[in-house]
């Protein structure tokens, strides 16, 4: 279930980037993985903020201070990026054959426009919740 969802979101990002501009045709895989990575990182940070605020009364400012270590190199954030990249790499192959396979699978899907709007709403909500967690989960 998670595998199919990650692959579908990757496919929709890659399809949109491929069809938007000429540069996207060459680097669609990189852009799609980057957008998917940003989306997953924002989801993890929102969940982490909520759990730590409710469970341990740790504010979002304290979480951000630890994650993006003000005075040193942000090791925890880099580790998070590497883990998310490995997670995406387990489900998504970065070649043209994989994209064509997904395109063939989803080309004639039902309710394509609705699913596209749901993914767009999911993206907007993910980043909106991330910004809201900065402001509302403070002590």
PDB file of N, CA and C in Angstrom, residues 9-99:
ATOM      1  N   UNK A   9       2.644   8.985  -6.281  1.00  0.00           N
ATOM      2  CA  UNK A   9       2.972  10.398  -6.074  1.00  0.00           C
ATOM      3  C   UNK A   9       4.227  10.756  -6.867  1.00  0.00           C
ATOM      4  N   UNK A  10       5.224   9.876  -6.861  1.00  0.00           N
ATOM      5  CA  UNK A  10       6.419  10.100  -7.679  1.00  0.00           C
ATOM      6  C   UNK A  10       6.040  10.221  -9.151  1.00  0.00           C
ATOM      7  N   UNK A  11       5.194   9.319  -9.632  1.00  0.00           N
ATOM      8  CA  UNK A  11       4.791   9.349 -11.038  1.00  0.00           C
ATOM      9  C   UNK A  11       4.085  10.654 -11.385  1.00  0.00           C
ATOM     10  N   UNK A  12       3.187  11.111 -10.523  1.00  0.00           N
ATOM     11  CA  UNK A  12       2.465  12.349 -10.816  1.00  0.00           C
ATOM     12  C   UNK A  12       3.410  13.542 -10.820  1.00  0.00           C
ATOM     13  N   UNK A  13       4.373  13.585  -9.894  1.00  0.00           N
ATOM     14  CA  UNK A  13       5.369  14.658  -9.904  1.00  0.00           C
ATOM     15  C   UNK A  13       6.221  14.583 -11.173  1.00  0.00           C
ATOM     16  N   UNK A  14       6.706  13.378 -11.503  1.00  0.00           N
ATOM     17  CA  UNK A  14       7.559  13.215 -12.682  1.00  0.00           C
ATOM     18  C   UNK A  14       6.793  13.564 -13.954  1.00  0.00           C
ATOM     19  N   UNK A  15       5.554  13.154 -14.037  1.00  0.00           N
ATOM     20  CA  UNK A  15       4.728  13.444 -15.208  1.00  0.00           C
ATOM     21  C   UNK A  15       4.508  14.949 -15.360  1.00  0.00           C
ATOM     22  N   UNK A  16       4.241  15.621 -14.258  1.00  0.00           N
ATOM     23  CA  UNK A  16       4.033  17.072 -14.305  1.00  0.00           C
ATOM     24  C   UNK A  16       5.319  17.789 -14.714  1.00  0.00           C
ATOM     25  N   UNK A  17       6.452  17.384 -14.150  1.00  0.00           N
ATOM     26  CA  UNK A  17       7.717  18.042 -14.471  1.00  0.00           C
ATOM     27  C   UNK A  17       8.115  17.771 -15.923  1.00  0.00           C
ATOM     28  N   UNK A  18       7.901  16.548 -16.377  1.00  0.00           N
ATOM     29  CA  UNK A  18       8.235  16.197 -17.767  1.00  0.00           C
ATOM     30  C   UNK A  18       7.450  17.016 -18.764  1.00  0.00           C
ATOM     31  N   UNK A  19       6.214  17.333 -18.436  1.00  0.00           N
ATOM     32  CA  UNK A  19       5.357  18.033 -19.381  1.00  0.00           C
ATOM     33  C   UNK A  19       5.356  19.545 -19.209  1.00  0.00           C
ATOM     34  N   UNK A  20       6.038  20.058 -18.187  1.00  0.00           N
ATOM     35  CA  UNK A  20       6.010  21.504 -17.933  1.00  0.00           C
ATOM     36  C   UNK A  20       7.002  22.278 -18.787  1.00  0.00           C
ATOM     37  N   UNK A  21       8.236  21.827 -18.845  1.00  0.00           N
ATOM     38  CA  UNK A  21       9.234  22.600 -19.575  1.00  0.00           C
ATOM     39  C   UNK A  21      10.287  21.688 -20.182  1.00  0.00           C
ATOM     40  N   UNK A  22      11.137  22.264 -21.003  1.00  0.00           N
ATOM     41  CA  UNK A  22      12.155  21.476 -21.687  1.00  0.00           C
ATOM     42  C   UNK A  22      13.215  20.955 -20.733  1.00  0.00           C
ATOM     43  N   UNK A  23      13.577  21.743 -19.739  1.00  0.00           N
ATOM     44  CA  UNK A  23      14.591  21.297 -18.791  1.00  0.00           C
ATOM     45  C   UNK A  23      14.065  20.130 -17.959  1.00  0.00           C
ATOM     46  N   UNK A  24      12.759  20.123 -17.699  1.00  0.00           N
ATOM     47  CA  UNK A  24      12.153  19.044 -16.940  1.00  0.00           C
ATOM     48  C   UNK A  24      12.237  17.708 -17.645  1.00  0.00           C
ATOM     49  N   UNK A  25      12.304  17.721 -18.957  1.00  0.00           N
ATOM     50  CA  UNK A  25      12.421  16.465 -19.706  1.00  0.00           C
ATOM     51  C   UNK A  25      13.733  15.752 -19.405  1.00  0.00           C
ATOM     52  N   UNK A  26      14.769  16.510 -19.110  1.00  0.00           N
ATOM     53  CA  UNK A  26      16.063  15.903 -18.838  1.00  0.00           C
ATOM     54  C   UNK A  26      16.221  15.536 -17.374  1.00  0.00           C
ATOM     55  N   UNK A  27      15.694  16.351 -16.489  1.00  0.00           N
ATOM     56  CA  UNK A  27      15.922  16.164 -15.061  1.00  0.00           C
ATOM     57  C   UNK A  27      14.646  15.823 -14.292  1.00  0.00           C
ATOM     58  N   UNK A  28      13.663  15.244 -14.947  1.00  0.00           N
ATOM     59  CA  UNK A  28      12.376  14.986 -14.296  1.00  0.00           C
ATOM     60  C   UNK A  28      12.520  14.078 -13.085  1.00  0.00           C
ATOM     61  N   UNK A  29      13.410  13.092 -13.174  1.00  0.00           N
ATOM     62  CA  UNK A  29      13.583  12.148 -12.066  1.00  0.00           C
ATOM     63  C   UNK A  29      14.122  12.857 -10.829  1.00  0.00           C
ATOM     64  N   UNK A  30      15.107  13.701 -11.016  1.00  0.00           N
ATOM     65  CA  UNK A  30      15.698  14.447  -9.907  1.00  0.00           C
ATOM     66  C   UNK A  30      14.672  15.368  -9.259  1.00  0.00           C
ATOM     67  N   UNK A  31      13.934  16.106 -10.077  1.00  0.00           N
ATOM     68  CA  UNK A  31      12.910  17.015  -9.552  1.00  0.00           C
ATOM     69  C   UNK A  31      11.808  16.255  -8.813  1.00  0.00           C
ATOM     70  N   UNK A  32      11.344  15.161  -9.397  1.00  0.00           N
ATOM     71  CA  UNK A  32      10.264  14.394  -8.775  1.00  0.00           C
ATOM     72  C   UNK A  32      10.697  13.826  -7.428  1.00  0.00           C
ATOM     73  N   UNK A  33      11.915  13.300  -7.363  1.00  0.00           N
ATOM     74  CA  UNK A  33      12.418  12.771  -6.093  1.00  0.00           C
ATOM     75  C   UNK A  33      12.615  13.884  -5.067  1.00  0.00           C
ATOM     76  N   UNK A  34      13.071  15.042  -5.526  1.00  0.00           N
ATOM     77  CA  UNK A  34      13.261  16.174  -4.622  1.00  0.00           C
ATOM     78  C   UNK A  34      11.922  16.640  -4.052  1.00  0.00           C
ATOM     79  N   UNK A  35      10.895  16.762  -4.890  1.00  0.00           N
ATOM     80  CA  UNK A  35       9.580  17.167  -4.407  1.00  0.00           C
ATOM     81  C   UNK A  35       9.012  16.139  -3.436  1.00  0.00           C
ATOM     82  N   UNK A  36       9.184  14.877  -3.761  1.00  0.00           N
ATOM     83  CA  UNK A  36       8.705  13.818  -2.875  1.00  0.00           C
ATOM     84  C   UNK A  36       9.464  13.841  -1.549  1.00  0.00           C
ATOM     85  N   UNK A  37      10.763  14.092  -1.598  1.00  0.00           N
ATOM     86  CA  UNK A  37      11.563  14.166  -0.377  1.00  0.00           C
ATOM     87  C   UNK A  37      11.116  15.335   0.504  1.00  0.00           C
ATOM     88  N   UNK A  38      10.905  16.496  -0.093  1.00  0.00           N
ATOM     89  CA  UNK A  38      10.430  17.650   0.670  1.00  0.00           C
ATOM     90  C   UNK A  38       9.079  17.376   1.320  1.00  0.00           C
ATOM     91  N   UNK A  39       8.218  16.710   0.597  1.00  0.00           N
ATOM     92  CA  UNK A  39       6.892  16.380   1.122  1.00  0.00           C
ATOM     93  C   UNK A  39       6.995  15.422   2.309  1.00  0.00           C
ATOM     94  N   UNK A  40       7.801  14.397   2.186  1.00  0.00           N
ATOM     95  CA  UNK A  40       7.945  13.434   3.278  1.00  0.00           C
ATOM     96  C   UNK A  40       8.650  14.041   4.486  1.00  0.00           C
ATOM     97  N   UNK A  41       9.638  14.891   4.255  1.00  0.00           N
ATOM     98  CA  UNK A  41      10.320  15.552   5.369  1.00  0.00           C
ATOM     99  C   UNK A  41       9.356  16.462   6.117  1.00  0.00           C
ATOM    100  N   UNK A  42       8.528  17.194   5.385  1.00  0.00           N
ATOM    101  CA  UNK A  42       7.556  18.062   6.074  1.00  0.00           C
ATOM    102  C   UNK A  42       6.569  17.231   6.885  1.00  0.00           C
ATOM    103  N   UNK A  43       6.145  16.082   6.358  1.00  0.00           N
ATOM    104  CA  UNK A  43       5.232  15.226   7.115  1.00  0.00           C
ATOM    105  C   UNK A  43       5.883  14.700   8.388  1.00  0.00           C
ATOM    106  N   UNK A  44       7.132  14.270   8.281  1.00  0.00           N
ATOM    107  CA  UNK A  44       7.838  13.748   9.458  1.00  0.00           C
ATOM    108  C   UNK A  44       8.028  14.844  10.499  1.00  0.00           C
ATOM    109  N   UNK A  45       8.376  16.039  10.068  1.00  0.00           N
ATOM    110  CA  UNK A  45       8.589  17.128  11.015  1.00  0.00           C
ATOM    111  C   UNK A  45       7.297  17.539  11.712  1.00  0.00           C
ATOM    112  N   UNK A  46       6.182  17.517  11.005  1.00  0.00           N
ATOM    113  CA  UNK A  46       4.893  17.847  11.635  1.00  0.00           C
ATOM    114  C   UNK A  46       4.531  16.790  12.675  1.00  0.00           C
ATOM    115  N   UNK A  47       4.661  15.528  12.310  1.00  0.00           N
ATOM    116  CA  UNK A  47       4.338  14.447  13.252  1.00  0.00           C
ATOM    117  C   UNK A  47       5.262  14.500  14.466  1.00  0.00           C
ATOM    118  N   UNK A  48       6.547  14.715  14.230  1.00  0.00           N
ATOM    119  CA  UNK A  48       7.518  14.820  15.322  1.00  0.00           C
ATOM    120  C   UNK A  48       7.177  15.984  16.238  1.00  0.00           C
ATOM    121  N   UNK A  49       6.828  17.120  15.655  1.00  0.00           N
ATOM    122  CA  UNK A  49       6.479  18.297  16.460  1.00  0.00           C
ATOM    123  C   UNK A  49       5.256  18.038  17.327  1.00  0.00           C
ATOM    124  N   UNK A  50       4.235  17.440  16.752  1.00  0.00           N
ATOM    125  CA  UNK A  50       2.999  17.181  17.497  1.00  0.00           C
ATOM    126  C   UNK A  50       3.236  16.175  18.615  1.00  0.00           C
ATOM    127  N   UNK A  51       3.937  15.081  18.316  1.00  0.00           N
ATOM    128  CA  UNK A  51       4.174  14.040  19.321  1.00  0.00           C
ATOM    129  C   UNK A  51       5.032  14.574  20.466  1.00  0.00           C
ATOM    130  N   UNK A  52       6.083  15.305  20.142  1.00  0.00           N
ATOM    131  CA  UNK A  52       6.950  15.825  21.200  1.00  0.00           C
ATOM    132  C   UNK A  52       6.275  16.924  22.005  1.00  0.00           C
ATOM    133  N   UNK A  53       5.405  17.685  21.370  1.00  0.00           N
ATOM    134  CA  UNK A  53       4.691  18.733  22.105  1.00  0.00           C
ATOM    135  C   UNK A  53       3.651  18.137  23.052  1.00  0.00           C
ATOM    136  N   UNK A  54       2.892  17.181  22.571  1.00  0.00           N
ATOM    137  CA  UNK A  54       1.848  16.561  23.407  1.00  0.00           C
ATOM    138  C   UNK A  54       2.469  15.643  24.456  1.00  0.00           C
ATOM    139  N   UNK A  55       3.432  14.816  24.057  1.00  0.00           N
ATOM    140  CA  UNK A  55       3.994  13.820  24.967  1.00  0.00           C
ATOM    141  C   UNK A  55       4.987  14.370  25.967  1.00  0.00           C
ATOM    142  N   UNK A  56       5.817  15.298  25.544  1.00  0.00           N
ATOM    143  CA  UNK A  56       6.915  15.739  26.395  1.00  0.00           C
ATOM    144  C   UNK A  56       6.950  17.242  26.630  1.00  0.00           C
ATOM    145  N   UNK A  57       5.977  17.948  26.129  1.00  0.00           N
ATOM    146  CA  UNK A  57       5.858  19.407  26.284  1.00  0.00           C
ATOM    147  C   UNK A  57       7.104  20.135  25.763  1.00  0.00           C
ATOM    148  N   UNK A  58       7.582  19.663  24.616  1.00  0.00           N
ATOM    149  CA  UNK A  58       8.725  20.288  23.964  1.00  0.00           C
ATOM    150  C   UNK A  58       8.185  21.165  22.839  1.00  0.00           C
ATOM    151  N   UNK A  59       8.553  22.438  22.846  1.00  0.00           N
ATOM    152  CA  UNK A  59       8.014  23.359  21.844  1.00  0.00           C
ATOM    153  C   UNK A  59       8.679  23.149  20.486  1.00  0.00           C
ATOM    154  N   UNK A  60       8.043  23.671  19.464  1.00  0.00           N
ATOM    155  CA  UNK A  60       8.589  23.537  18.114  1.00  0.00           C
ATOM    156  C   UNK A  60       9.903  24.296  17.970  1.00  0.00           C
ATOM    157  N   UNK A  61      10.061  25.395  18.681  1.00  0.00           N
ATOM    158  CA  UNK A  61      11.330  26.137  18.622  1.00  0.00           C
ATOM    159  C   UNK A  61      12.486  25.290  19.143  1.00  0.00           C
ATOM    160  N   UNK A  62      12.255  24.537  20.211  1.00  0.00           N
ATOM    161  CA  UNK A  62      13.299  23.672  20.746  1.00  0.00           C
ATOM    162  C   UNK A  62      13.637  22.548  19.768  1.00  0.00           C
ATOM    163  N   UNK A  63      12.623  22.021  19.102  1.00  0.00           N
ATOM    164  CA  UNK A  63      12.854  20.963  18.110  1.00  0.00           C
ATOM    165  C   UNK A  63      13.700  21.501  16.959  1.00  0.00           C
ATOM    166  N   UNK A  64      13.342  22.690  16.469  1.00  0.00           N
ATOM    167  CA  UNK A  64      14.084  23.289  15.356  1.00  0.00           C
ATOM    168  C   UNK A  64      15.513  23.638  15.767  1.00  0.00           C
ATOM    169  N   UNK A  65      15.696  24.071  17.014  1.00  0.00           N
ATOM    170  CA  UNK A  65      17.041  24.392  17.481  1.00  0.00           C
ATOM    171  C   UNK A  65      17.928  23.146  17.507  1.00  0.00           C
ATOM    172  N   UNK A  66      17.368  22.017  17.923  1.00  0.00           N
ATOM    173  CA  UNK A  66      18.130  20.773  17.955  1.00  0.00           C
ATOM    174  C   UNK A  66      18.357  20.246  16.537  1.00  0.00           C
ATOM    175  N   UNK A  67      17.317  20.278  15.722  1.00  0.00           N
ATOM    176  CA  UNK A  67      17.395  19.722  14.380  1.00  0.00           C
ATOM    177  C   UNK A  67      18.343  20.510  13.483  1.00  0.00           C
ATOM    178  N   UNK A  68      18.262  21.817  13.540  1.00  0.00           N
ATOM    179  CA  UNK A  68      19.102  22.670  12.704  1.00  0.00           C
ATOM    180  C   UNK A  68      20.211  23.332  13.508  1.00  0.00           C
ATOM    181  N   UNK A  69      20.696  22.676  14.503  1.00  0.00           N
ATOM    182  CA  UNK A  69      21.739  23.115  15.426  1.00  0.00           C
ATOM    183  C   UNK A  69      22.324  24.481  15.054  1.00  0.00           C
ATOM    184  N   UNK A  70      21.981  25.481  15.844  1.00  0.00           N
ATOM    185  CA  UNK A  70      22.347  26.870  15.549  1.00  0.00           C
ATOM    186  C   UNK A  70      23.848  27.098  15.439  1.00  0.00           C
ATOM    187  N   UNK A  71      24.616  26.428  16.257  1.00  0.00           N
ATOM    188  CA  UNK A  71      26.028  26.757  16.367  1.00  0.00           C
ATOM    189  C   UNK A  71      26.942  25.737  15.696  1.00  0.00           C
ATOM    190  N   UNK A  72      26.407  24.624  15.282  1.00  0.00           N
ATOM    191  CA  UNK A  72      27.220  23.576  14.682  1.00  0.00           C
ATOM    192  C   UNK A  72      26.594  23.164  13.348  1.00  0.00           C
ATOM    193  N   UNK A  73      27.102  22.116  12.784  1.00  0.00           N
ATOM    194  CA  UNK A  73      26.579  21.590  11.533  1.00  0.00           C
ATOM    195  C   UNK A  73      25.289  20.804  11.818  1.00  0.00           C
ATOM    196  N   UNK A  74      24.238  20.944  11.017  1.00  0.00           N
ATOM    197  CA  UNK A  74      22.952  20.277  11.290  1.00  0.00           C
ATOM    198  C   UNK A  74      22.962  18.787  10.936  1.00  0.00           C
ATOM    199  N   UNK A  75      23.648  17.990  11.760  1.00  0.00           N
ATOM    200  CA  UNK A  75      23.782  16.559  11.491  1.00  0.00           C
ATOM    201  C   UNK A  75      22.443  15.834  11.491  1.00  0.00           C
ATOM    202  N   UNK A  76      21.571  16.146  12.431  1.00  0.00           N
ATOM    203  CA  UNK A  76      20.288  15.442  12.503  1.00  0.00           C
ATOM    204  C   UNK A  76      19.445  15.667  11.253  1.00  0.00           C
ATOM    205  N   UNK A  77      19.467  16.881  10.744  1.00  0.00           N
ATOM    206  CA  UNK A  77      18.703  17.159   9.527  1.00  0.00           C
ATOM    207  C   UNK A  77      19.291  16.414   8.329  1.00  0.00           C
ATOM    208  N   UNK A  78      20.605  16.344   8.243  1.00  0.00           N
ATOM    209  CA  UNK A  78      21.237  15.593   7.157  1.00  0.00           C
ATOM    210  C   UNK A  78      20.949  14.103   7.257  1.00  0.00           C
ATOM    211  N   UNK A  79      20.939  13.581   8.467  1.00  0.00           N
ATOM    212  CA  UNK A  79      20.590  12.170   8.662  1.00  0.00           C
ATOM    213  C   UNK A  79      19.155  11.924   8.216  1.00  0.00           C
ATOM    214  N   UNK A  80      18.256  12.848   8.546  1.00  0.00           N
ATOM    215  CA  UNK A  80      16.866  12.733   8.110  1.00  0.00           C
ATOM    216  C   UNK A  80      16.774  12.729   6.585  1.00  0.00           C
ATOM    217  N   UNK A  81      17.529  13.580   5.921  1.00  0.00           N
ATOM    218  CA  UNK A  81      17.516  13.631   4.460  1.00  0.00           C
ATOM    219  C   UNK A  81      18.026  12.320   3.872  1.00  0.00           C
ATOM    220  N   UNK A  82      19.098  11.784   4.430  1.00  0.00           N
ATOM    221  CA  UNK A  82      19.661  10.525   3.923  1.00  0.00           C
ATOM    222  C   UNK A  82      18.678   9.376   4.121  1.00  0.00           C
ATOM    223  N   UNK A  83      18.031   9.311   5.272  1.00  0.00           N
ATOM    224  CA  UNK A  83      17.062   8.243   5.535  1.00  0.00           C
ATOM    225  C   UNK A  83      15.884   8.345   4.572  1.00  0.00           C
ATOM    226  N   UNK A  84      15.377   9.547   4.337  1.00  0.00           N
ATOM    227  CA  UNK A  84      14.272   9.726   3.402  1.00  0.00           C
ATOM    228  C   UNK A  84      14.710   9.366   1.986  1.00  0.00           C
ATOM    229  N   UNK A  85      15.917   9.737   1.613  1.00  0.00           N
ATOM    230  CA  UNK A  85      16.419   9.393   0.281  1.00  0.00           C
ATOM    231  C   UNK A  85      16.534   7.874   0.112  1.00  0.00           C
ATOM    232  N   UNK A  86      17.013   7.194   1.126  1.00  0.00           N
ATOM    233  CA  UNK A  86      17.082   5.729   1.070  1.00  0.00           C
ATOM    234  C   UNK A  86      15.690   5.118   0.991  1.00  0.00           C
ATOM    235  N   UNK A  87      14.742   5.688   1.721  1.00  0.00           N
ATOM    236  CA  UNK A  87      13.358   5.220   1.687  1.00  0.00           C
ATOM    237  C   UNK A  87      12.782   5.363   0.279  1.00  0.00           C
ATOM    238  N   UNK A  88      12.990   6.511  -0.325  1.00  0.00           N
ATOM    239  CA  UNK A  88      12.482   6.736  -1.685  1.00  0.00           C
ATOM    240  C   UNK A  88      13.181   5.818  -2.681  1.00  0.00           C
ATOM    241  N   UNK A  89      14.486   5.628  -2.515  1.00  0.00           N
ATOM    242  CA  UNK A  89      15.243   4.770  -3.428  1.00  0.00           C
ATOM    243  C   UNK A  89      14.800   3.313  -3.364  1.00  0.00           C
ATOM    244  N   UNK A  90      14.264   2.892  -2.225  1.00  0.00           N
ATOM    245  CA  UNK A  90      13.763   1.521  -2.112  1.00  0.00           C
ATOM    246  C   UNK A  90      12.520   1.303  -2.982  1.00  0.00           C
ATOM    247  N   UNK A  91      11.729   2.351  -3.167  1.00  0.00           N
ATOM    248  CA  UNK A  91      10.468   2.214  -3.884  1.00  0.00           C
ATOM    249  C   UNK A  91      10.504   2.743  -5.309  1.00  0.00           C
ATOM    250  N   UNK A  92      11.428   3.636  -5.604  1.00  0.00           N
ATOM    251  CA  UNK A  92      11.440   4.306  -6.903  1.00  0.00           C
ATOM    252  C   UNK A  92      12.783   4.090  -7.581  1.00  0.00           C
ATOM    253  N   UNK A  93      12.737   3.536  -8.772  1.00  0.00           N
ATOM    254  CA  UNK A  93      13.952   3.387  -9.573  1.00  0.00           C
ATOM    255  C   UNK A  93      14.082   4.633 -10.435  1.00  0.00           C
ATOM    256  N   UNK A  94      15.269   5.125 -10.580  1.00  0.00           N
ATOM    257  CA  UNK A  94      15.457   6.383 -11.292  1.00  0.00           C
ATOM    258  C   UNK A  94      15.854   6.225 -12.743  1.00  0.00           C
ATOM    259  N   UNK A  95      15.094   5.489 -13.520  1.00  0.00           N
ATOM    260  CA  UNK A  95      15.432   5.384 -14.934  1.00  0.00           C
ATOM    261  C   UNK A  95      14.177   5.575 -15.790  1.00  0.00           C
ATOM    262  N   UNK A  96      14.399   5.735 -17.070  1.00  0.00           N
ATOM    263  CA  UNK A  96      13.301   6.014 -17.995  1.00  0.00           C
ATOM    264  C   UNK A  96      12.378   4.810 -18.128  1.00  0.00           C
ATOM    265  N   UNK A  97      12.911   3.619 -17.994  1.00  0.00           N
ATOM    266  CA  UNK A  97      12.086   2.419 -18.118  1.00  0.00           C
ATOM    267  C   UNK A  97      11.072   2.328 -16.979  1.00  0.00           C
ATOM    268  N   UNK A  98      11.493   2.719 -15.792  1.00  0.00           N
ATOM    269  CA  UNK A  98      10.575   2.712 -14.646  1.00  0.00           C
ATOM    270  C   UNK A  98       9.462   3.729 -14.847  1.00  0.00           C
ATOM    271  N   UNK A  99       9.822   4.909 -15.339  1.00  0.00           N
ATOM    272  CA  UNK A  99       8.801   5.927 -15.614  1.00  0.00           C
ATOM    273  C   UNK A  99       7.827   5.440 -16.689  1.00  0.00           C
TER     274      UNK A  99
END
